[in-house]
Short mmCIF file of C-alpha atoms and ligand atoms in Angstrom, two decimals:
data_model
loop_
_atom_site.label_atom_id
_atom_site.label_comp_id
_atom_site.label_asym_id
_atom_site.label_seq_id
_atom_site.Cartn_x
_atom_site.Cartn_y
_atom_site.Cartn_z
CA MET A 31 30.95 50.20 -158.55
CA SER A 32 32.35 53.40 -159.83
CA GLY A 33 36.05 53.72 -160.56
CA PHE A 34 36.74 56.73 -158.41
CA PRO A 35 36.44 57.68 -154.77
CA GLY A 36 33.26 59.48 -153.94
CA GLY A 37 31.89 57.98 -157.15
CA ASP A 38 28.39 57.63 -155.81
CA ILE A 39 28.09 61.31 -155.15
CA MET A 40 30.50 62.85 -157.63
CA ARG A 41 29.52 63.73 -161.14
CA LEU A 42 32.43 63.58 -163.56
CA ILE A 43 32.17 65.23 -166.95
CA ILE A 44 34.90 65.05 -169.55
CA GLU A 45 34.75 67.53 -172.40
CA ASP A 46 36.92 67.53 -175.53
CA ASP A 47 38.67 70.80 -174.87
CA PHE A 48 38.88 73.97 -172.79
CA LYS A 49 36.19 75.74 -174.79
CA LYS A 50 33.64 73.00 -174.27
CA LEU A 51 34.60 72.68 -170.61
CA SER A 52 34.07 76.42 -170.19
CA LYS A 53 30.67 76.31 -171.90
CA ARG A 54 29.56 73.42 -169.73
CA ALA A 55 30.68 75.15 -166.54
CA ALA A 56 29.04 78.44 -167.54
CA LYS A 57 25.80 76.61 -168.32
CA ILE A 58 25.77 75.04 -164.85
CA ILE A 59 26.34 78.45 -163.25
CA ALA A 60 23.74 80.14 -165.48
CA ASN A 61 21.14 77.49 -164.66
CA ALA A 62 21.81 77.98 -160.97
CA ILE A 63 21.29 81.74 -161.35
CA ILE A 64 18.07 81.24 -163.33
CA LYS A 65 16.79 78.90 -160.62
CA LYS A 66 17.86 81.22 -157.79
CA PRO A 67 18.41 84.81 -158.99
CA ASP A 68 20.01 85.79 -155.67
CA LEU A 69 22.53 82.96 -155.89
CA VAL A 70 25.52 83.15 -153.56
CA LEU A 71 28.34 82.26 -155.92
CA GLY A 72 31.87 81.39 -154.87
CA LEU A 73 34.47 82.35 -157.47
CA ALA A 74 38.06 81.51 -158.32
CA THR A 75 40.79 83.20 -160.33
CA GLY A 76 43.70 81.81 -162.36
CA SER A 77 43.64 80.55 -165.96
CA THR A 78 41.00 77.86 -165.63
CA PRO A 79 37.86 79.95 -165.02
CA LEU A 80 38.71 82.53 -167.71
CA GLY A 81 36.76 80.67 -170.42
CA THR A 82 33.81 80.20 -168.08
CA TYR A 83 33.75 83.93 -167.34
CA LYS A 84 33.82 84.69 -171.08
CA GLU A 85 30.83 82.40 -171.62
CA LEU A 86 28.93 83.98 -168.73
CA ILE A 87 29.55 87.43 -170.24
CA LYS A 88 28.18 86.14 -173.57
CA MET A 89 25.09 84.83 -171.81
CA TYR A 90 24.62 88.19 -170.11
CA ASN A 91 24.84 89.98 -173.47
CA LYS A 92 22.89 87.57 -175.62
CA GLU A 93 20.56 85.71 -173.30
CA ASN A 94 19.87 88.36 -170.67
CA LEU A 95 21.42 86.33 -167.89
CA ASP A 96 20.75 88.58 -164.92
CA PHE A 97 23.42 89.06 -162.25
CA SER A 98 21.64 91.95 -160.51
CA GLN A 99 20.84 89.93 -157.39
CA VAL A 100 23.81 87.57 -157.45
CA VAL A 101 26.21 87.82 -154.51
CA THR A 102 29.80 86.64 -155.01
CA PHE A 103 32.58 85.59 -152.67
CA ASN A 104 36.05 85.06 -154.06
CA LEU A 105 38.23 82.35 -152.65
CA ASP A 106 41.42 84.26 -152.20
CA GLU A 107 43.63 87.29 -152.66
CA TYR A 108 47.37 87.87 -152.49
CA TYR A 109 48.57 89.43 -149.26
CA ASN A 110 50.04 92.89 -149.15
CA ILE A 111 48.70 93.91 -152.49
CA SER A 112 46.42 96.86 -153.09
CA GLN A 113 43.02 96.32 -154.66
CA ASP A 114 43.90 98.24 -157.81
CA ASP A 115 47.23 96.47 -158.33
CA LYS A 116 47.08 94.78 -161.73
CA ASN A 117 48.19 91.50 -160.16
CA SER A 118 45.48 91.54 -157.52
CA TYR A 119 42.60 89.13 -157.81
CA ASN A 120 40.32 92.10 -157.28
CA TYR A 121 41.64 93.59 -160.53
CA TYR A 122 41.43 90.22 -162.29
CA MET A 123 37.78 89.71 -161.30
CA HIS A 124 36.73 93.17 -162.42
CA GLU A 125 38.64 92.90 -165.71
CA ASN A 126 37.54 89.38 -166.56
CA LEU A 127 33.97 89.35 -165.31
CA PHE A 128 32.46 92.02 -163.12
CA LYS A 129 32.86 95.07 -165.33
CA HIS A 130 31.12 93.23 -168.19
CA ILE A 131 27.96 92.16 -166.34
CA ASN A 132 25.25 93.80 -164.24
CA ILE A 133 26.46 92.64 -160.84
CA LYS A 134 26.15 95.24 -158.08
CA GLU A 135 29.46 96.37 -156.60
CA GLU A 136 28.05 95.96 -153.09
CA ASN A 137 27.33 92.29 -153.85
CA ILE A 138 30.97 91.56 -154.69
CA ASN A 139 33.17 90.14 -151.95
CA ILE A 140 36.88 89.55 -152.47
CA PRO A 141 39.28 89.21 -149.55
CA LYS A 142 41.24 92.44 -149.13
CA GLY A 143 44.95 91.86 -149.40
CA ASN A 144 46.08 94.91 -147.50
CA VAL A 145 44.24 94.98 -144.20
CA LYS A 146 46.03 95.43 -140.89
CA GLU A 147 43.85 93.40 -138.54
CA ILE A 148 44.06 90.29 -140.62
CA LYS A 149 42.60 87.80 -138.10
CA ASP A 150 39.54 89.93 -137.42
CA TYR A 151 39.15 90.57 -141.11
CA CYS A 152 39.20 86.84 -141.94
CA LYS A 153 36.60 86.17 -139.24
CA GLU A 154 34.40 88.88 -140.73
CA TYR A 155 34.74 87.33 -144.19
CA ASP A 156 33.45 83.97 -142.93
CA LYS A 157 30.71 85.69 -140.95
CA LYS A 158 29.56 87.51 -144.05
CA ILE A 159 29.36 84.25 -146.01
CA LYS A 160 27.24 82.80 -143.23
CA LYS A 161 25.05 85.88 -143.05
CA CYS A 162 24.31 85.54 -146.77
CA GLY A 163 23.07 81.99 -146.14
CA GLY A 164 26.29 80.24 -147.19
CA ILE A 165 27.68 79.69 -150.66
CA ASP A 166 25.21 78.01 -153.02
CA LEU A 167 27.70 77.15 -155.73
CA GLN A 168 31.48 77.28 -155.44
CA LEU A 169 33.61 77.34 -158.56
CA LEU A 170 37.12 75.91 -158.07
CA GLY A 171 40.31 75.31 -159.98
CA ILE A 172 43.01 72.99 -158.70
CA GLY A 173 46.73 73.65 -158.24
CA ASN A 174 49.31 71.26 -159.70
CA ASN A 175 50.03 70.31 -156.09
CA GLY A 176 46.37 69.69 -155.26
CA HIS A 177 45.65 73.01 -153.58
CA ILE A 178 42.19 74.55 -153.67
CA GLY A 179 41.91 78.23 -152.97
CA PHE A 180 45.34 78.71 -151.45
CA ASN A 181 44.99 75.78 -149.09
CA GLU A 182 48.39 74.28 -149.75
CA PRO A 183 49.42 70.66 -149.00
CA ASP A 184 50.43 70.42 -145.35
CA LYS A 185 50.19 68.27 -142.24
CA GLU A 186 47.18 70.24 -141.10
CA LEU A 187 44.71 72.36 -143.02
CA ASN A 188 42.98 75.49 -141.77
CA LEU A 189 39.23 75.35 -141.74
CA ARG A 190 38.42 79.05 -141.88
CA THR A 191 39.53 82.02 -143.92
CA HIS A 192 43.14 82.74 -143.00
CA LEU A 193 46.48 84.17 -144.04
CA THR A 194 48.72 81.51 -145.52
CA LYS A 195 52.18 81.06 -146.95
CA LEU A 196 52.35 79.96 -150.57
CA THR A 197 54.47 76.95 -151.46
CA LYS A 198 57.42 77.17 -153.85
CA SER A 199 55.48 75.21 -156.46
CA THR A 200 52.52 77.62 -156.33
CA ILE A 201 54.82 80.63 -156.52
CA GLU A 202 56.51 79.07 -159.55
CA ALA A 203 53.18 78.18 -161.19
CA ASN A 204 51.83 81.71 -160.69
CA ALA A 205 55.00 83.46 -161.83
CA ARG A 206 53.58 83.41 -165.38
CA PHE A 207 51.25 86.26 -164.42
CA PHE A 208 54.11 88.47 -163.15
CA ASN A 209 57.16 90.14 -164.73
CA SER A 210 59.45 88.00 -162.61
CA ILE A 211 59.14 85.30 -159.96
CA LYS A 212 60.48 87.77 -157.38
CA GLU A 213 57.30 89.81 -157.74
CA VAL A 214 54.98 86.93 -156.82
CA PRO A 215 53.64 87.50 -153.29
CA ASP A 216 54.61 84.71 -150.91
CA ARG A 217 51.44 84.97 -148.84
CA ALA A 218 47.73 85.09 -149.50
CA ILE A 219 44.38 85.24 -147.74
CA THR A 220 42.24 82.24 -148.56
CA MET A 221 38.97 80.70 -147.59
CA GLY A 222 39.67 77.56 -145.56
CA LEU A 223 38.59 73.98 -146.13
CA SER A 224 35.44 74.27 -144.08
CA SER A 225 34.42 77.54 -145.74
CA ILE A 226 34.71 75.73 -149.09
CA MET A 227 33.17 72.43 -148.00
CA ASN A 228 30.15 74.20 -146.54
CA SER A 229 29.14 75.30 -150.04
CA LYS A 230 25.95 73.59 -151.13
CA LYS A 231 27.36 72.62 -154.50
CA ILE A 232 30.94 72.51 -155.77
CA LEU A 233 32.10 72.76 -159.36
CA LEU A 234 35.74 71.81 -159.83
CA LEU A 235 37.38 72.51 -163.19
CA ALA A 236 40.70 71.25 -164.52
CA SER A 237 42.13 71.82 -167.96
CA GLY A 238 45.40 71.02 -169.68
CA LYS A 239 48.19 68.46 -169.59
CA ASN A 240 49.81 70.04 -166.55
CA LYS A 241 46.80 68.98 -164.46
CA THR A 242 46.69 65.36 -165.58
CA ASN A 243 48.94 64.00 -162.80
CA ILE A 244 47.08 65.67 -159.97
CA ILE A 245 43.71 64.68 -161.44
CA GLU A 246 44.85 61.07 -161.74
CA GLU A 247 46.02 61.13 -158.15
CA LEU A 248 42.85 62.78 -156.93
CA LEU A 249 40.43 60.50 -158.73
CA THR A 250 42.14 57.16 -158.32
CA LYS A 251 43.31 57.30 -154.69
CA ASP A 252 40.53 56.19 -152.43
CA LYS A 253 41.79 58.42 -149.67
CA ALA A 254 41.47 61.94 -148.36
CA THR A 255 44.78 63.48 -147.35
CA THR A 256 45.89 66.90 -146.26
CA GLU A 257 48.76 66.45 -148.75
CA ILE A 258 46.15 66.83 -151.49
CA PRO A 259 43.74 69.42 -150.10
CA ALA A 260 41.38 68.88 -153.05
CA SER A 261 40.79 65.31 -151.84
CA ALA A 262 38.49 66.75 -149.16
CA LEU A 263 36.09 67.56 -152.00
CA LEU A 264 35.55 63.86 -152.57
CA MET A 265 33.61 63.85 -149.31
CA HIS A 266 31.26 66.58 -150.50
CA SER A 267 27.73 65.45 -151.23
CA ASN A 268 27.26 67.59 -154.32
CA LEU A 269 30.47 67.72 -156.33
CA THR A 270 30.71 68.10 -160.09
CA VAL A 271 34.14 67.79 -161.73
CA ILE A 272 34.61 68.97 -165.30
CA LEU A 273 37.84 68.03 -167.07
CA ASP A 274 39.04 68.45 -170.60
CA GLU A 275 40.65 65.52 -172.41
CA ASP A 276 44.15 66.75 -171.59
CA ALA A 277 43.50 66.92 -167.87
CA ALA A 278 41.63 63.60 -167.93
CA CYS A 279 44.29 61.78 -170.00
CA ASN A 280 46.15 59.85 -167.25
CA TYR A 281 42.96 59.11 -165.36
CA LYS A 282 41.33 57.67 -168.48
CA LYS A 283 44.36 55.50 -169.17
CA ARG A 284 44.07 54.05 -165.68
CA MET A 285 40.36 53.42 -166.16
CA LYS A 286 40.97 51.61 -169.44
CA LYS A 287 43.18 49.18 -167.57
CA GLY A 288 40.13 47.67 -166.00
CA GLU A 289 38.32 49.79 -163.49
CA LYS A 290 34.89 50.83 -164.62
CA ASP A 291 34.05 54.51 -164.54
CA GLU A 292 31.01 56.68 -164.84
CA ILE A 293 32.09 59.32 -167.26
CA ILE A 294 29.28 61.51 -168.52
CA ASN A 295 29.90 63.23 -171.81
C1 F6R B 68 42.57 80.90 -157.56
C2 F6R B 68 42.70 79.70 -156.76
C3 F6R B 68 43.68 78.63 -157.11
C4 F6R B 68 43.61 78.22 -158.58
C5 F6R B 68 44.65 77.14 -158.88
C6 F6R B 68 44.65 76.76 -160.35
O1 F6R B 68 41.59 81.75 -157.02
O2 F6R B 68 42.04 79.60 -155.80
O3 F6R B 68 43.44 77.52 -156.29
O4 F6R B 68 42.33 77.75 -158.87
O5 F6R B 68 45.92 77.59 -158.53
O6 F6R B 68 45.08 77.85 -161.09
P1 F6R B 68 45.01 77.84 -162.68
O7 F6R B 68 43.57 77.86 -163.04
O8 F6R B 68 45.70 79.12 -163.08
O9 F6R B 68 45.71 76.61 -163.13
#
């Protein structure tokens, strides 16, 4: 028996540090692109994927990793922010990945944070994912509160792409990217749980001590709850979780106390 929920279907990898985690994640993405050059790739922002994006850029430069047919869909975007705003996820993605590789602009999809007809726009975003054949590989980070995308803990979770209110804890966590907490948008557009869960493969990354509590909770509770949106991932049939030692710390302590695990190094 494995020591974590979903253990039969989840692959858990623990790397020494952020650099190794990033290399491992980039390798998984690169292999998927090599296998399917027109991969539909779901992408995330925040601190966690930054190392992965750096590694992918290296592979583009040194190993001719070809993004020319890759189609991307980003998880989320702040609401009421223009695409060229330096705090937008559109800006982040171009700065940290897209402008350094040979992806075609028309193959990049990031929710627009400043549209008027938001409901129609969200529907169109989901439709476009479907039209492209669905997401082949979705890269995810996890919030300290267990959010994925901007699906925040709640009594109910939205299934489709939607406009959502950010929780106080997310606003506080993201304030580090802004001049002051007052500047952090309080709403965002995000892919919903079903849009994420419909991805053929999911790659969840967590790095650092500040993620160790949520990772422990996620991997040791044998339950799915809307209070930890990431727990839905445990029901996915093709989930890979990559942690660094800091993020895995509490979980490993629990495992040492007796439960057997299936950690792959
Ligand atoms: C970002 C996103 C968020 C982040 C999460 C973790 O597109 O969807 O769910 O993945 O907030 O953020 P970091 O990596 O900054 O700890």
